[in-house]
mmCIF file of C-alpha atoms in Angstrom:
data_model
loop_
_atom_site.group_PDB
_atom_site.id
_atom_site.type_symbol
_atom_site.label_atom_id
_atom_site.label_comp_id
_atom_site.label_asym_id
_atom_site.label_seq_id
_atom_site.Cartn_x
_atom_site.Cartn_y
_atom_site.Cartn_z
ATOM 1 C CA MET L 24 18.699 -14.737 -4.208
ATOM 2 C CA TYR L 25 15.946 -12.218 -2.839
ATOM 3 C CA THR L 26 11.996 -14.397 -2.629
ATOM 4 C CA VAL L 27 12.405 -17.544 -0.847
ATOM 5 C CA GLU L 28 11.307 -20.066 -3.361
ATOM 6 C CA LEU L 29 12.901 -22.927 -2.427
ATOM 7 C CA SER L 30 11.561 -26.669 -4.134
ATOM 8 C CA LYS L 31 12.862 -29.737 -2.063
ATOM 9 C CA GLU L 32 10.274 -31.343 -0.115
ATOM 10 C CA SER L 33 12.922 -31.145 3.193
ATOM 11 C CA LEU L 34 13.614 -27.578 3.284
ATOM 12 C CA VAL L 35 10.013 -26.444 3.173
ATOM 13 C CA ASP L 36 8.907 -25.901 6.756
ATOM 14 C CA GLU L 37 12.047 -24.876 7.162
ATOM 15 C CA ALA L 38 11.312 -22.033 4.531
ATOM 16 C CA ALA L 39 8.002 -21.335 5.705
ATOM 17 C CA GLY L 40 9.595 -20.941 8.719
ATOM 18 C CA ALA L 41 12.221 -18.286 7.326
ATOM 19 C CA GLU L 42 9.613 -16.460 5.478
ATOM 20 C CA ASP L 43 7.481 -15.949 8.866
ATOM 21 C CA ALA L 44 11.123 -14.402 10.063
ATOM 22 C CA LEU L 45 11.579 -12.044 7.061
ATOM 23 C CA ARG L 46 7.768 -10.690 7.351
ATOM 24 C CA ALA L 47 8.366 -9.724 10.656
ATOM 25 C CA ALA L 48 10.906 -8.160 10.479
ATOM 26 C CA PHE L 49 9.818 -6.214 7.700
ATOM 27 C CA GLU L 50 6.586 -5.345 8.994
ATOM 28 C CA ALA L 51 8.517 -4.031 12.112
ATOM 29 C CA ARG L 52 11.060 -1.994 9.997
ATOM 30 C CA VAL L 53 8.205 0.016 8.026
ATOM 31 C CA ALA L 54 5.919 0.077 11.208
ATOM 32 C CA ALA L 55 9.418 1.857 12.853
ATOM 33 C CA ASP L 56 9.390 4.233 9.487
ATOM 34 C CA GLU L 57 12.496 3.082 7.479
ATOM 35 C CA PHE L 58 13.068 2.822 4.270
ATOM 36 C CA ILE L 59 13.279 -0.680 2.193
ATOM 37 C CA GLU L 60 15.899 -1.105 -0.079
ATOM 38 C CA PRO L 61 15.674 -2.197 -4.002
ATOM 39 C CA LYS L 62 17.340 -6.047 -2.763
ATOM 40 C CA ASP L 63 15.641 -5.962 0.579
ATOM 41 C CA TRP L 64 13.420 -8.429 1.338
ATOM 42 C CA MET L 65 9.465 -7.291 0.858
ATOM 43 C CA PRO L 66 6.340 -9.820 0.614
ATOM 44 C CA GLU L 67 5.813 -10.237 -2.634
ATOM 45 C CA ALA L 68 2.128 -8.259 -2.535
ATOM 46 C CA TYR L 69 3.777 -5.158 -1.465
ATOM 47 C CA ARG L 70 6.311 -5.452 -4.516
ATOM 48 C CA LYS L 71 3.017 -5.872 -6.438
ATOM 49 C CA THR L 72 1.097 -2.934 -4.923
ATOM 50 C CA LEU L 73 4.380 -0.906 -5.741
ATOM 51 C CA ILE L 74 5.320 -2.124 -9.103
ATOM 52 C CA ARG L 75 0.624 -0.983 -9.361
ATOM 53 C CA GLN L 76 1.227 2.319 -8.061
ATOM 54 C CA ILE L 77 4.542 3.680 -9.564
ATOM 55 C CA SER L 78 3.645 2.828 -12.782
ATOM 56 C CA GLN L 79 0.431 4.132 -12.764
ATOM 57 C CA HIS L 80 2.415 7.115 -11.251
ATOM 58 C CA ALA L 81 4.558 6.805 -13.556
ATOM 59 C CA HIS L 82 2.149 7.029 -16.993
ATOM 60 C CA SER L 83 -0.166 9.624 -15.438
ATOM 61 C CA GLU L 84 3.309 11.604 -15.656
ATOM 62 C CA ILE L 85 3.637 10.505 -19.503
ATOM 63 C CA VAL L 86 -0.185 10.337 -20.975
ATOM 64 C CA GLY L 87 -0.260 13.912 -18.584
ATOM 65 C CA MET L 88 1.903 15.923 -21.550
ATOM 66 C CA LEU L 89 -1.197 15.227 -24.340
ATOM 67 C CA PRO L 90 -3.851 18.139 -22.509
ATOM 68 C CA GLU L 91 -1.305 20.501 -22.443
ATOM 69 C CA GLY L 92 0.716 19.516 -25.383
ATOM 70 C CA ASN L 93 -2.577 20.236 -27.370
ATOM 71 C CA TRP L 94 -1.757 24.362 -26.400
ATOM 72 C CA LEU L 95 1.392 24.755 -26.983
ATOM 73 C CA THR L 96 1.661 25.909 -30.533
ATOM 74 C CA ARG L 97 -1.240 28.092 -29.413
ATOM 75 C CA ALA L 98 0.432 30.159 -26.943
ATOM 76 C CA PRO L 99 -0.738 33.345 -26.380
ATOM 77 C CA SER L 100 2.550 35.266 -25.757
ATOM 78 C CA LEU L 101 7.163 33.237 -26.267
ATOM 79 C CA ARG L 102 6.852 34.354 -22.039
ATOM 80 C CA ARG L 103 3.611 31.593 -21.534
ATOM 81 C CA LYS L 104 5.193 29.169 -24.126
ATOM 82 C CA ALA L 105 8.759 28.769 -22.509
ATOM 83 C CA ILE L 106 6.814 28.618 -19.304
ATOM 84 C CA LEU L 107 4.393 25.482 -20.715
ATOM 85 C CA LEU L 108 7.066 23.757 -22.969
ATOM 86 C CA ALA L 109 9.105 23.851 -19.057
ATOM 87 C CA LYS L 110 6.553 22.313 -17.365
ATOM 88 C CA ILE L 111 5.278 19.752 -19.774
ATOM 89 C CA GLN L 112 9.003 18.681 -19.882
ATOM 90 C CA ASP L 113 9.102 18.696 -16.040
ATOM 91 C CA GLU L 114 6.466 15.935 -16.457
ATOM 92 C CA CYS L 115 8.415 14.312 -19.093
ATOM 93 C CA GLY L 116 11.100 13.663 -16.188
ATOM 94 C CA HIS L 117 9.040 13.044 -13.557
ATOM 95 C CA GLY L 118 7.046 9.851 -15.466
ATOM 96 C CA LEU L 119 10.886 8.665 -16.361
ATOM 97 C CA TYR L 120 12.200 9.405 -12.788
ATOM 98 C CA LEU L 121 9.240 7.064 -11.804
ATOM 99 C CA TYR L 122 9.420 4.674 -14.568
ATOM 100 C CA ALA L 123 13.054 3.717 -12.972
ATOM 101 C CA ALA L 124 12.373 3.759 -9.590
ATOM 102 C CA ALA L 125 9.531 1.142 -10.392
ATOM 103 C CA GLU L 126 12.428 -0.568 -12.938
ATOM 104 C CA THR L 127 13.912 -1.161 -9.430
ATOM 105 C CA LEU L 128 11.450 -3.933 -8.221
ATOM 106 C CA GLY L 129 12.327 -6.438 -11.330
ATOM 107 C CA VAL L 130 9.227 -4.719 -13.804
ATOM 108 C CA SER L 131 11.172 -3.673 -16.963
ATOM 109 C CA ARG L 132 10.180 0.004 -18.609
ATOM 110 C CA GLU L 133 9.267 -2.267 -21.524
ATOM 111 C CA GLU L 134 6.622 -4.096 -20.282
ATOM 112 C CA MET L 135 4.632 -1.372 -18.748
ATOM 113 C CA THR L 136 4.436 0.420 -21.769
ATOM 114 C CA GLU L 137 3.323 -2.863 -22.895
ATOM 115 C CA ALA L 138 0.292 -2.638 -20.029
ATOM 116 C CA LEU L 139 -0.005 0.855 -20.755
ATOM 117 C CA HIS L 140 -0.427 0.668 -24.141
ATOM 118 C CA ALA L 141 -2.964 -2.777 -24.359
ATOM 119 C CA GLY L 142 -4.950 -0.896 -21.550
ATOM 120 C CA ARG L 143 -3.789 -3.110 -18.339
ATOM 121 C CA ALA L 144 -2.448 -0.209 -16.297
ATOM 122 C CA LYS L 145 -4.493 3.008 -15.487
ATOM 123 C CA TYR L 146 -3.113 6.400 -15.344
ATOM 124 C CA SER L 147 -5.087 9.392 -13.297
ATOM 125 C CA THR L 148 -8.705 9.471 -14.559
ATOM 126 C CA ILE L 149 -7.915 13.823 -14.949
ATOM 127 C CA PHE L 150 -5.894 13.802 -18.229
ATOM 128 C CA ASN L 151 -9.051 11.951 -19.695
ATOM 129 C CA TYR L 152 -11.015 15.202 -19.801
ATOM 130 C CA PRO L 153 -10.501 17.656 -22.766
ATOM 131 C CA THR L 154 -8.721 21.676 -22.857
ATOM 132 C CA LEU L 155 -10.746 23.238 -24.641
ATOM 133 C CA THR L 156 -9.271 26.620 -24.217
ATOM 134 C CA TRP L 157 -5.992 28.312 -23.441
ATOM 135 C CA ALA L 158 -7.976 29.135 -19.891
ATOM 136 C CA ASP L 159 -7.182 25.559 -19.568
ATOM 137 C CA MET L 160 -3.616 25.689 -19.109
ATOM 138 C CA GLY L 161 -3.540 27.602 -16.532
ATOM 139 C CA ALA L 162 -6.913 25.789 -14.289
ATOM 140 C CA ILE L 163 -5.171 22.701 -14.247
ATOM 141 C CA GLY L 164 -1.355 24.015 -13.389
ATOM 142 C CA TRP L 165 -3.695 25.120 -10.386
ATOM 143 C CA LEU L 166 -5.894 22.792 -9.697
ATOM 144 C CA VAL L 167 -5.098 19.373 -10.919
ATOM 145 C CA ASP L 168 -0.771 20.091 -10.071
ATOM 146 C CA GLY L 169 -2.570 21.463 -6.696
ATOM 147 C CA ALA L 170 -4.037 18.313 -6.094
ATOM 148 C CA ALA L 171 -0.776 16.451 -7.415
ATOM 149 C CA ILE L 172 1.184 18.164 -4.190
ATOM 150 C CA LEU L 173 -1.629 17.303 -1.753
ATOM 151 C CA ASN L 174 -1.366 13.780 -3.620
ATOM 152 C CA GLN L 175 2.595 13.631 -3.469
ATOM 153 C CA VAL L 176 3.931 15.492 -0.459
ATOM 154 C CA PRO L 177 2.713 12.872 1.901
ATOM 155 C CA LEU L 178 4.670 10.131 -0.648
ATOM 156 C CA GLN L 179 8.374 11.897 0.085
ATOM 157 C CA ARG L 180 8.103 9.289 3.349
ATOM 158 C CA THR L 181 6.522 6.641 1.651
ATOM 159 C CA SER L 182 8.448 3.499 2.985
ATOM 160 C CA TYR L 183 10.037 1.721 -0.360
ATOM 161 C CA GLY L 184 13.348 4.122 -0.721
ATOM 162 C CA PRO L 185 13.442 5.051 -4.933
ATOM 163 C CA TYR L 186 9.952 6.230 -4.508
ATOM 164 C CA ALA L 187 10.409 8.503 -1.787
ATOM 165 C CA ARG L 188 13.406 10.078 -3.661
ATOM 166 C CA ALA L 189 11.846 10.571 -6.545
ATOM 167 C CA MET L 190 8.954 11.803 -4.858
ATOM 168 C CA VAL L 191 11.019 14.466 -3.297
ATOM 169 C CA ARG L 192 12.539 16.016 -6.754
ATOM 170 C CA ILE L 193 8.948 15.670 -8.270
ATOM 171 C CA CYS L 194 7.541 17.836 -4.981
ATOM 172 C CA LYS L 195 10.585 20.288 -5.647
ATOM 173 C CA GLU L 196 9.125 21.280 -9.569
ATOM 174 C CA GLU L 197 5.679 20.499 -9.245
ATOM 175 C CA SER L 198 5.394 24.232 -6.794
ATOM 176 C CA PHE L 199 6.063 25.750 -10.216
ATOM 177 C CA HIS L 200 3.553 24.304 -12.230
ATOM 178 C CA GLN L 201 0.942 25.088 -9.707
ATOM 179 C CA ARG L 202 2.258 29.174 -8.931
ATOM 180 C CA GLN L 203 2.636 28.981 -13.268
ATOM 181 C CA GLY L 204 -1.206 28.295 -13.284
ATOM 182 C CA PHE L 205 -2.607 30.238 -10.575
ATOM 183 C CA GLU L 206 -0.478 33.707 -12.100
ATOM 184 C CA SER L 207 -2.089 33.123 -15.597
ATOM 185 C CA MET L 208 -5.654 31.901 -13.867
ATOM 186 C CA MET L 209 -5.169 35.659 -12.292
ATOM 187 C CA GLN L 210 -3.996 37.441 -15.143
ATOM 188 C CA LEU L 211 -7.104 35.837 -17.202
ATOM 189 C CA ALA L 212 -9.285 36.931 -14.425
ATOM 190 C CA HIS L 213 -8.268 40.380 -13.987
ATOM 191 C CA GLY L 214 -8.226 40.352 -17.613
ATOM 192 C CA THR L 215 -10.730 41.226 -20.639
ATOM 193 C CA LYS L 216 -14.355 40.513 -19.722
ATOM 194 C CA ALA L 217 -14.000 37.754 -22.336
ATOM 195 C CA GLN L 218 -10.805 36.093 -20.540
ATOM 196 C CA ARG L 219 -12.243 36.464 -17.520
ATOM 197 C CA LYS L 220 -15.110 34.522 -18.756
ATOM 198 C CA MET L 221 -12.673 32.252 -19.824
ATOM 199 C CA ALA L 222 -11.151 31.381 -17.046
ATOM 200 C CA GLN L 223 -14.248 31.455 -15.389
ATOM 201 C CA ASP L 224 -15.073 28.643 -17.919
ATOM 202 C CA ALA L 225 -12.181 26.437 -17.499
ATOM 203 C CA LEU L 226 -12.680 26.318 -13.264
ATOM 204 C CA ASN L 227 -16.059 25.287 -13.691
ATOM 205 C CA ARG L 228 -14.933 22.681 -15.321
ATOM 206 C CA TRP L 229 -12.240 21.345 -14.176
ATOM 207 C CA TRP L 230 -13.370 21.784 -10.594
ATOM 208 C CA TRP L 231 -14.856 18.102 -9.927
ATOM 209 C CA PRO L 232 -12.387 16.733 -12.014
ATOM 210 C CA ALA L 233 -9.756 17.396 -9.865
ATOM 211 C CA LEU L 234 -11.944 16.811 -6.383
ATOM 212 C CA MET L 235 -12.292 13.377 -8.427
ATOM 213 C CA MET L 236 -8.517 13.524 -8.209
ATOM 214 C CA PHE L 237 -8.154 11.704 -5.047
ATOM 215 C CA GLY L 238 -9.816 8.871 -5.624
ATOM 216 C CA PRO L 239 -12.895 6.620 -4.144
ATOM 217 C CA PRO L 240 -14.172 7.746 -0.951
ATOM 218 C CA ASP L 241 -12.940 6.351 1.584
ATOM 219 C CA ASP L 242 -15.351 3.611 1.935
ATOM 220 C CA ASN L 243 -15.084 2.359 -0.884
ATOM 221 C CA SER L 244 -11.185 2.448 -0.993
ATOM 222 C CA PRO L 245 -10.330 -1.452 -0.638
ATOM 223 C CA ASN L 246 -6.688 -1.114 -0.465
ATOM 224 C CA SER L 247 -6.214 1.748 1.428
ATOM 225 C CA ALA L 248 -5.814 0.383 4.985
ATOM 226 C CA GLN L 249 -3.490 -2.412 3.606
ATOM 227 C CA SER L 250 -0.867 0.889 1.653
ATOM 228 C CA MET L 251 -1.464 3.281 4.541
ATOM 229 C CA ARG L 252 0.290 -0.306 7.003
ATOM 230 C CA TRP L 253 2.876 -0.419 4.347
ATOM 231 C CA ARG L 254 3.504 3.456 4.686
ATOM 232 C CA ILE L 255 2.874 3.621 0.693
ATOM 233 C CA LYS L 256 0.123 5.549 1.642
ATOM 234 C CA ARG L 257 -0.280 7.730 4.186
ATOM 235 C CA ASP L 258 -3.426 9.697 4.179
ATOM 236 C CA THR L 259 -6.575 8.886 3.232
ATOM 237 C CA ASN L 260 -8.275 10.412 0.328
ATOM 238 C CA ASP L 261 -11.357 11.659 1.744
ATOM 239 C CA GLU L 262 -8.743 13.693 4.366
ATOM 240 C CA LEU L 263 -6.965 14.880 1.264
ATOM 241 C CA ARG L 264 -9.827 15.797 -0.613
ATOM 242 C CA GLN L 265 -10.988 18.328 1.766
ATOM 243 C CA LYS L 266 -7.577 19.518 2.433
ATOM 244 C CA PHE L 267 -7.524 20.797 -0.944
ATOM 245 C CA VAL L 268 -11.359 22.290 -1.153
ATOM 246 C CA ASP L 269 -9.823 24.225 1.940
ATOM 247 C CA VAL L 270 -6.693 25.178 0.765
ATOM 248 C CA THR L 271 -8.432 26.148 -2.701
ATOM 249 C CA VAL L 272 -11.528 27.985 -1.888
ATOM 250 C CA PRO L 273 -9.666 30.966 -0.549
ATOM 251 C CA GLN L 274 -7.484 30.740 -3.673
ATOM 252 C CA ALA L 275 -10.397 31.193 -5.769
ATOM 253 C CA GLU L 276 -11.928 33.922 -3.989
ATOM 254 C CA VAL L 277 -8.437 35.944 -4.945
ATOM 255 C CA LEU L 278 -8.892 35.542 -8.567
ATOM 256 C CA GLY L 279 -12.766 36.579 -7.832
ATOM 257 C CA LEU L 280 -14.455 33.347 -9.646
ATOM 258 C CA THR L 281 -16.991 31.129 -8.306
ATOM 259 C CA ILE L 282 -16.276 27.373 -7.584
ATOM 260 C CA PRO L 283 -19.285 25.793 -9.346
ATOM 261 C CA ASP L 284 -20.842 24.339 -6.026
ATOM 262 C CA PRO L 285 -23.981 25.380 -4.654
ATOM 263 C CA ASP L 286 -23.259 23.082 -1.537
ATOM 264 C CA LEU L 287 -19.704 24.532 -0.285
ATOM 265 C CA LYS L 288 -20.205 26.432 2.849
ATOM 266 C CA TRP L 289 -18.072 27.119 5.181
ATOM 267 C CA ASN L 290 -19.103 24.606 8.149
ATOM 268 C CA SER L 291 -17.046 26.598 11.196
ATOM 269 C CA GLU L 292 -17.823 23.221 13.714
ATOM 270 C CA ARG L 293 -15.285 21.278 11.274
ATOM 271 C CA GLY L 294 -12.853 24.535 10.506
ATOM 272 C CA SER L 295 -13.397 22.645 7.224
ATOM 273 C CA TYR L 296 -15.706 23.614 3.750
ATOM 274 C CA ASP L 297 -18.457 21.721 3.203
ATOM 275 C CA TYR L 298 -18.681 20.626 -0.257
ATOM 276 C CA GLY L 299 -21.463 18.944 -2.862
ATOM 277 C CA GLU L 300 -21.674 15.178 -3.620
ATOM 278 C CA ILE L 301 -18.875 14.279 -6.725
ATOM 279 C CA ASP L 302 -20.767 12.270 -9.480
ATOM 280 C CA TRP L 303 -18.560 9.256 -8.936
ATOM 281 C CA GLU L 304 -20.552 7.106 -11.400
ATOM 282 C CA GLU L 305 -18.407 9.920 -13.756
ATOM 283 C CA PHE L 306 -15.311 8.938 -12.209
ATOM 284 C CA TYR L 307 -15.579 5.467 -12.203
ATOM 285 C CA ALA L 308 -17.047 5.275 -15.813
ATOM 286 C CA VAL L 309 -13.426 7.665 -16.984
ATOM 287 C CA VAL L 310 -12.155 4.816 -14.534
ATOM 288 C CA ARG L 311 -13.205 2.477 -17.107
ATOM 289 C CA GLY L 312 -11.842 4.719 -19.522
ATOM 290 C CA GLU L 313 -15.324 6.241 -20.707
ATOM 291 C CA GLY L 314 -13.550 9.465 -20.253
ATOM 292 C CA PRO L 315 -14.242 12.286 -23.742
ATOM 293 C CA VAL L 316 -10.798 11.489 -25.014
ATOM 294 C CA ALA L 317 -9.846 8.643 -23.330
ATOM 295 C CA LYS L 318 -8.991 6.452 -26.766
ATOM 296 C CA ASP L 319 -7.437 9.839 -28.399
ATOM 297 C CA ARG L 320 -4.837 9.859 -25.993
ATOM 298 C CA LEU L 321 -3.803 5.869 -25.885
ATOM 299 C CA LYS L 322 -3.883 6.698 -29.449
ATOM 300 C CA ALA L 323 -1.095 9.331 -29.103
ATOM 301 C CA ARG L 324 1.184 7.602 -26.855
ATOM 302 C CA VAL L 325 0.562 3.900 -28.846
ATOM 303 C CA ASP L 326 1.244 6.019 -31.950
ATOM 304 C CA ALA L 327 4.595 7.717 -30.344
ATOM 305 C CA TRP L 328 5.995 4.833 -29.858
ATOM 306 C CA GLU L 329 5.063 2.628 -32.870
ATOM 307 C CA GLY L 330 6.066 5.684 -34.984
ATOM 308 C CA GLN L 331 9.263 6.056 -33.043
ATOM 309 C CA ALA L 332 10.686 2.053 -33.160
ATOM 310 C CA TRP L 333 12.463 2.339 -35.595
ATOM 311 C CA VAL L 334 14.676 4.935 -33.358
ATOM 312 C CA ARG L 335 14.868 2.368 -30.799
ATOM 313 C CA GLU L 336 16.477 0.211 -33.164
ATOM 314 C CA ALA L 337 19.391 2.200 -35.021
ATOM 315 C CA ALA L 338 20.406 3.591 -31.563
ATOM 316 C CA LEU L 339 20.979 0.108 -30.507
ATOM 317 C CA ALA L 340 22.666 -1.296 -34.300
ATOM 318 C CA HIS L 341 24.550 1.660 -33.571
ATOM 319 C CA ALA L 342 25.881 1.136 -30.337
ATOM 320 C CA ALA L 343 26.288 -3.049 -31.137
ATOM 321 C CA LYS L 344 28.142 -1.656 -34.768
ATOM 322 C CA ALA L 345 30.846 0.619 -32.390
ATOM 323 C CA ASN L 346 30.901 -1.932 -30.081
ATOM 324 C CA MET L 347 32.016 -4.229 -32.586
ATOM 325 C CA LYS L 348 34.354 -2.540 -33.985
ATOM 326 C CA ALA L 349 35.833 -0.939 -30.865
ATOM 327 C CA ALA L 350 36.634 -5.141 -29.454
ATOM 328 C CA ALA L 351 38.060 -5.867 -33.513
ATOM 329 C CA MET P 28 15.846 -4.135 -25.073
ATOM 330 C CA THR P 29 17.662 -0.720 -24.330
ATOM 331 C CA PRO P 30 19.983 -1.020 -21.857
ATOM 332 C CA ILE P 31 20.140 0.716 -18.336
ATOM 333 C CA TRP P 32 22.685 3.369 -17.031
ATOM 334 C CA GLU P 33 23.376 4.515 -13.576
ATOM 335 C CA VAL P 34 23.026 8.104 -12.886
ATOM 336 C CA PHE P 35 25.946 10.105 -10.566
ATOM 337 C CA VAL P 36 25.525 14.075 -10.905
ATOM 338 C CA ARG P 37 27.990 16.323 -9.154
ATOM 339 C CA ALA P 38 26.073 19.142 -8.317
ATOM 340 C CA LYS P 39 29.730 21.472 -8.055
ATOM 341 C CA GLY P 40 32.972 21.414 -7.911
ATOM 342 C CA GLY P 41 34.710 20.245 -4.505
ATOM 343 C CA LEU P 42 31.954 17.731 -4.215
ATOM 344 C CA SER P 43 31.796 13.808 -5.381
ATOM 345 C CA HIS P 44 29.612 12.333 -7.618
ATOM 346 C CA ARG P 45 26.440 11.237 -5.872
ATOM 347 C CA HIS P 46 24.038 8.737 -7.680
ATOM 348 C CA VAL P 47 20.689 10.219 -8.936
ATOM 349 C CA GLY P 48 18.915 7.991 -10.947
ATOM 350 C CA SER P 49 18.790 6.291 -13.973
ATOM 351 C CA VAL P 50 18.236 6.199 -17.602
ATOM 352 C CA HIS P 51 18.010 4.044 -20.868
ATOM 353 C CA ALA P 52 19.809 4.507 -23.833
ATOM 354 C CA ALA P 53 21.711 2.484 -26.593
ATOM 355 C CA ASP P 54 24.625 3.459 -25.574
ATOM 356 C CA ALA P 55 27.230 5.340 -23.798
ATOM 357 C CA LYS P 56 27.150 8.820 -25.357
ATOM 358 C CA MET P 57 23.461 9.021 -25.131
ATOM 359 C CA ALA P 58 23.264 7.872 -22.035
ATOM 360 C CA VAL P 59 24.850 10.867 -20.780
ATOM 361 C CA SER P 60 22.673 13.303 -23.075
ATOM 362 C CA ALA P 61 19.305 11.564 -21.583
ATOM 363 C CA ALA P 62 20.916 12.112 -18.745
ATOM 364 C CA ARG P 63 21.287 15.802 -18.457
ATOM 365 C CA ASP P 64 18.098 16.513 -19.720
ATOM 366 C CA VAL P 65 16.458 14.082 -17.026
ATOM 367 C CA TYR P 66 18.505 15.305 -14.065
ATOM 368 C CA THR P 67 19.843 18.401 -14.597
ATOM 369 C CA ARG P 68 16.951 20.895 -16.027
ATOM 370 C CA ARG P 69 17.805 22.537 -13.053
ATOM 371 C CA MET P 70 21.246 23.811 -12.055
ATOM 372 C CA GLU P 71 21.628 20.406 -10.565
ATOM 373 C CA GLY P 72 24.912 19.773 -11.429
ATOM 374 C CA VAL P 73 28.442 20.324 -13.506
ATOM 375 C CA SER P 74 29.535 16.966 -14.598
ATOM 376 C CA LEU P 75 27.707 13.248 -14.763
ATOM 377 C CA TRP P 76 29.119 10.102 -15.045
ATOM 378 C CA VAL P 77 26.626 7.304 -16.875
ATOM 379 C CA VAL P 78 27.276 3.541 -15.692
ATOM 380 C CA PRO P 79 25.910 0.889 -16.896
ATOM 381 C CA SER P 80 23.547 -0.588 -14.201
ATOM 382 C CA ALA P 81 24.409 -4.226 -15.399
ATOM 383 C CA ALA P 82 28.502 -3.283 -13.871
ATOM 384 C CA ILE P 83 27.529 -2.290 -10.352
ATOM 385 C CA THR P 84 27.612 -5.124 -7.637
ATOM 386 C CA ALA P 85 26.878 -4.529 -4.366
ATOM 387 C CA SER P 86 26.412 -5.750 -1.184
ATOM 388 C CA ASP P 87 24.244 -8.355 -0.573
ATOM 389 C CA PRO P 88 21.133 -6.780 2.296
ATOM 390 C CA GLY P 89 20.790 -9.687 3.755
ATOM 391 C CA GLU P 90 24.830 -9.801 5.237
ATOM 392 C CA ALA P 91 25.086 -6.286 6.575
ATOM 393 C CA GLY P 92 25.094 -7.788 9.899
ATOM 394 C CA PRO P 93 27.668 -9.271 9.584
ATOM 395 C CA LEU P 94 29.768 -6.716 6.806
ATOM 396 C CA PHE P 95 28.914 -3.399 9.129
ATOM 397 C CA GLU P 96 27.734 -4.357 13.062
ATOM 398 C CA PRO P 97 30.981 -5.478 14.142
ATOM 399 C CA ALA P 98 32.224 -1.810 13.351
ATOM 400 C CA ALA P 99 29.874 -0.883 16.289
ATOM 401 C CA ASP P 100 31.782 -2.529 18.897
ATOM 402 C CA LYS P 101 35.189 -1.160 18.362
ATOM 403 C CA VAL P 102 34.540 2.621 19.490
ATOM 404 C CA TYR P 103 38.547 2.820 20.019
ATOM 405 C CA ARG P 104 38.717 4.068 17.150
ATOM 406 C CA HIS P 105 37.110 6.885 17.667
ATOM 407 C CA PRO P 106 38.866 10.204 18.878
ATOM 408 C CA THR P 107 36.247 10.804 21.836
ATOM 409 C CA PHE P 108 37.298 7.172 23.182
ATOM 410 C CA TYR P 109 40.391 8.945 25.512
ATOM 411 C CA LYS P 110 40.021 10.752 27.825
ATOM 412 C CA VAL P 111 42.545 13.342 27.908
ATOM 413 C CA PRO P 112 43.502 16.039 30.979
ATOM 414 C CA ASP P 113 41.763 19.466 30.622
ATOM 415 C CA ALA P 114 45.044 20.906 30.778
ATOM 416 C CA VAL P 115 46.155 19.775 27.519
ATOM 417 C CA LYS P 116 45.730 21.390 24.324
ATOM 418 C CA HIS P 117 45.948 21.335 20.774
ATOM 419 C CA ILE P 118 45.115 16.994 21.322
#
């Protein structure tokens, strides 16, 4: 028994006292940067927040396969096709590491899948934008995976052990995603006039959605303070967004491409780039499910799940039959 | 509901299998196959074990004190506890 749920009247006060002690011990461990493991006592709100955060992270990885899958059969060379296939397979793997981490908190894979398909669980807004050209494959690797890395690196030290360990594996693999994307963009940027134009167009379309990946601004991010205290989150949204802008602008310069922000300029006092206002209305609209391809994304997931139900059922029936034979 | 399996990977010969995560699969054979795809895409291992998660019995974290703390005051179980003159070699 890992939660304090005593029903007997006489034990209520004692239980409340015990819960306070458990909570204090928990807070102290987290504050000391210790890891919390699945069977350790944890406040219900911590468990719930983690289930929400990890499962939505997992959903993002799974849904994230769709925009890239769109170009798999049209990759311009066998080399690019093999790379894209490996990257998509990694995204699937990342989703599975994360689902497994969330399951240690007492939620089942089926419950999480059901929440996604019913529209109760969110995933990253970035995947509700369409991939219109081949250059989008490069831009996604470079910018989207680049932004994901900045979000994910601090999570390797997140307080929940299984989540932190999943993030260590993910970060190791994510670096390949970003570098292959940058290389692909470089090839286009140094290619023909049409290729260069395609690369610039992809940057124009993905830049602002990539900045939105870090979430709402700090003054409008209600859960941040609690999550920082619990070490579920280690940097604020705006800190990470600024870091992303600062590392990405020089990379765009190497590519010879222009960041689509007229207000972007170096601020020598801050030692950082100032950047223009983000269209938060667009962000909240996409969060609400009004992204250009939100419906297609969810439909693709539901169709895959339902269309392949017979495979799962057949496998279980086969296993049950084999078990019966073995027992006989 | 598809059962859940714990996955253990031997990174290379000479090392023991180490827990890396879990997979869902209808049977043991499919669990090995899924574990191979999920946990060894980059030469992370040369051997896999899968164990039904339900088969694992874990110690209770609440009992960690009584179980493990007694070892803390038994320093005499370590060789460094014993003082030996410098002149004595090979010991």
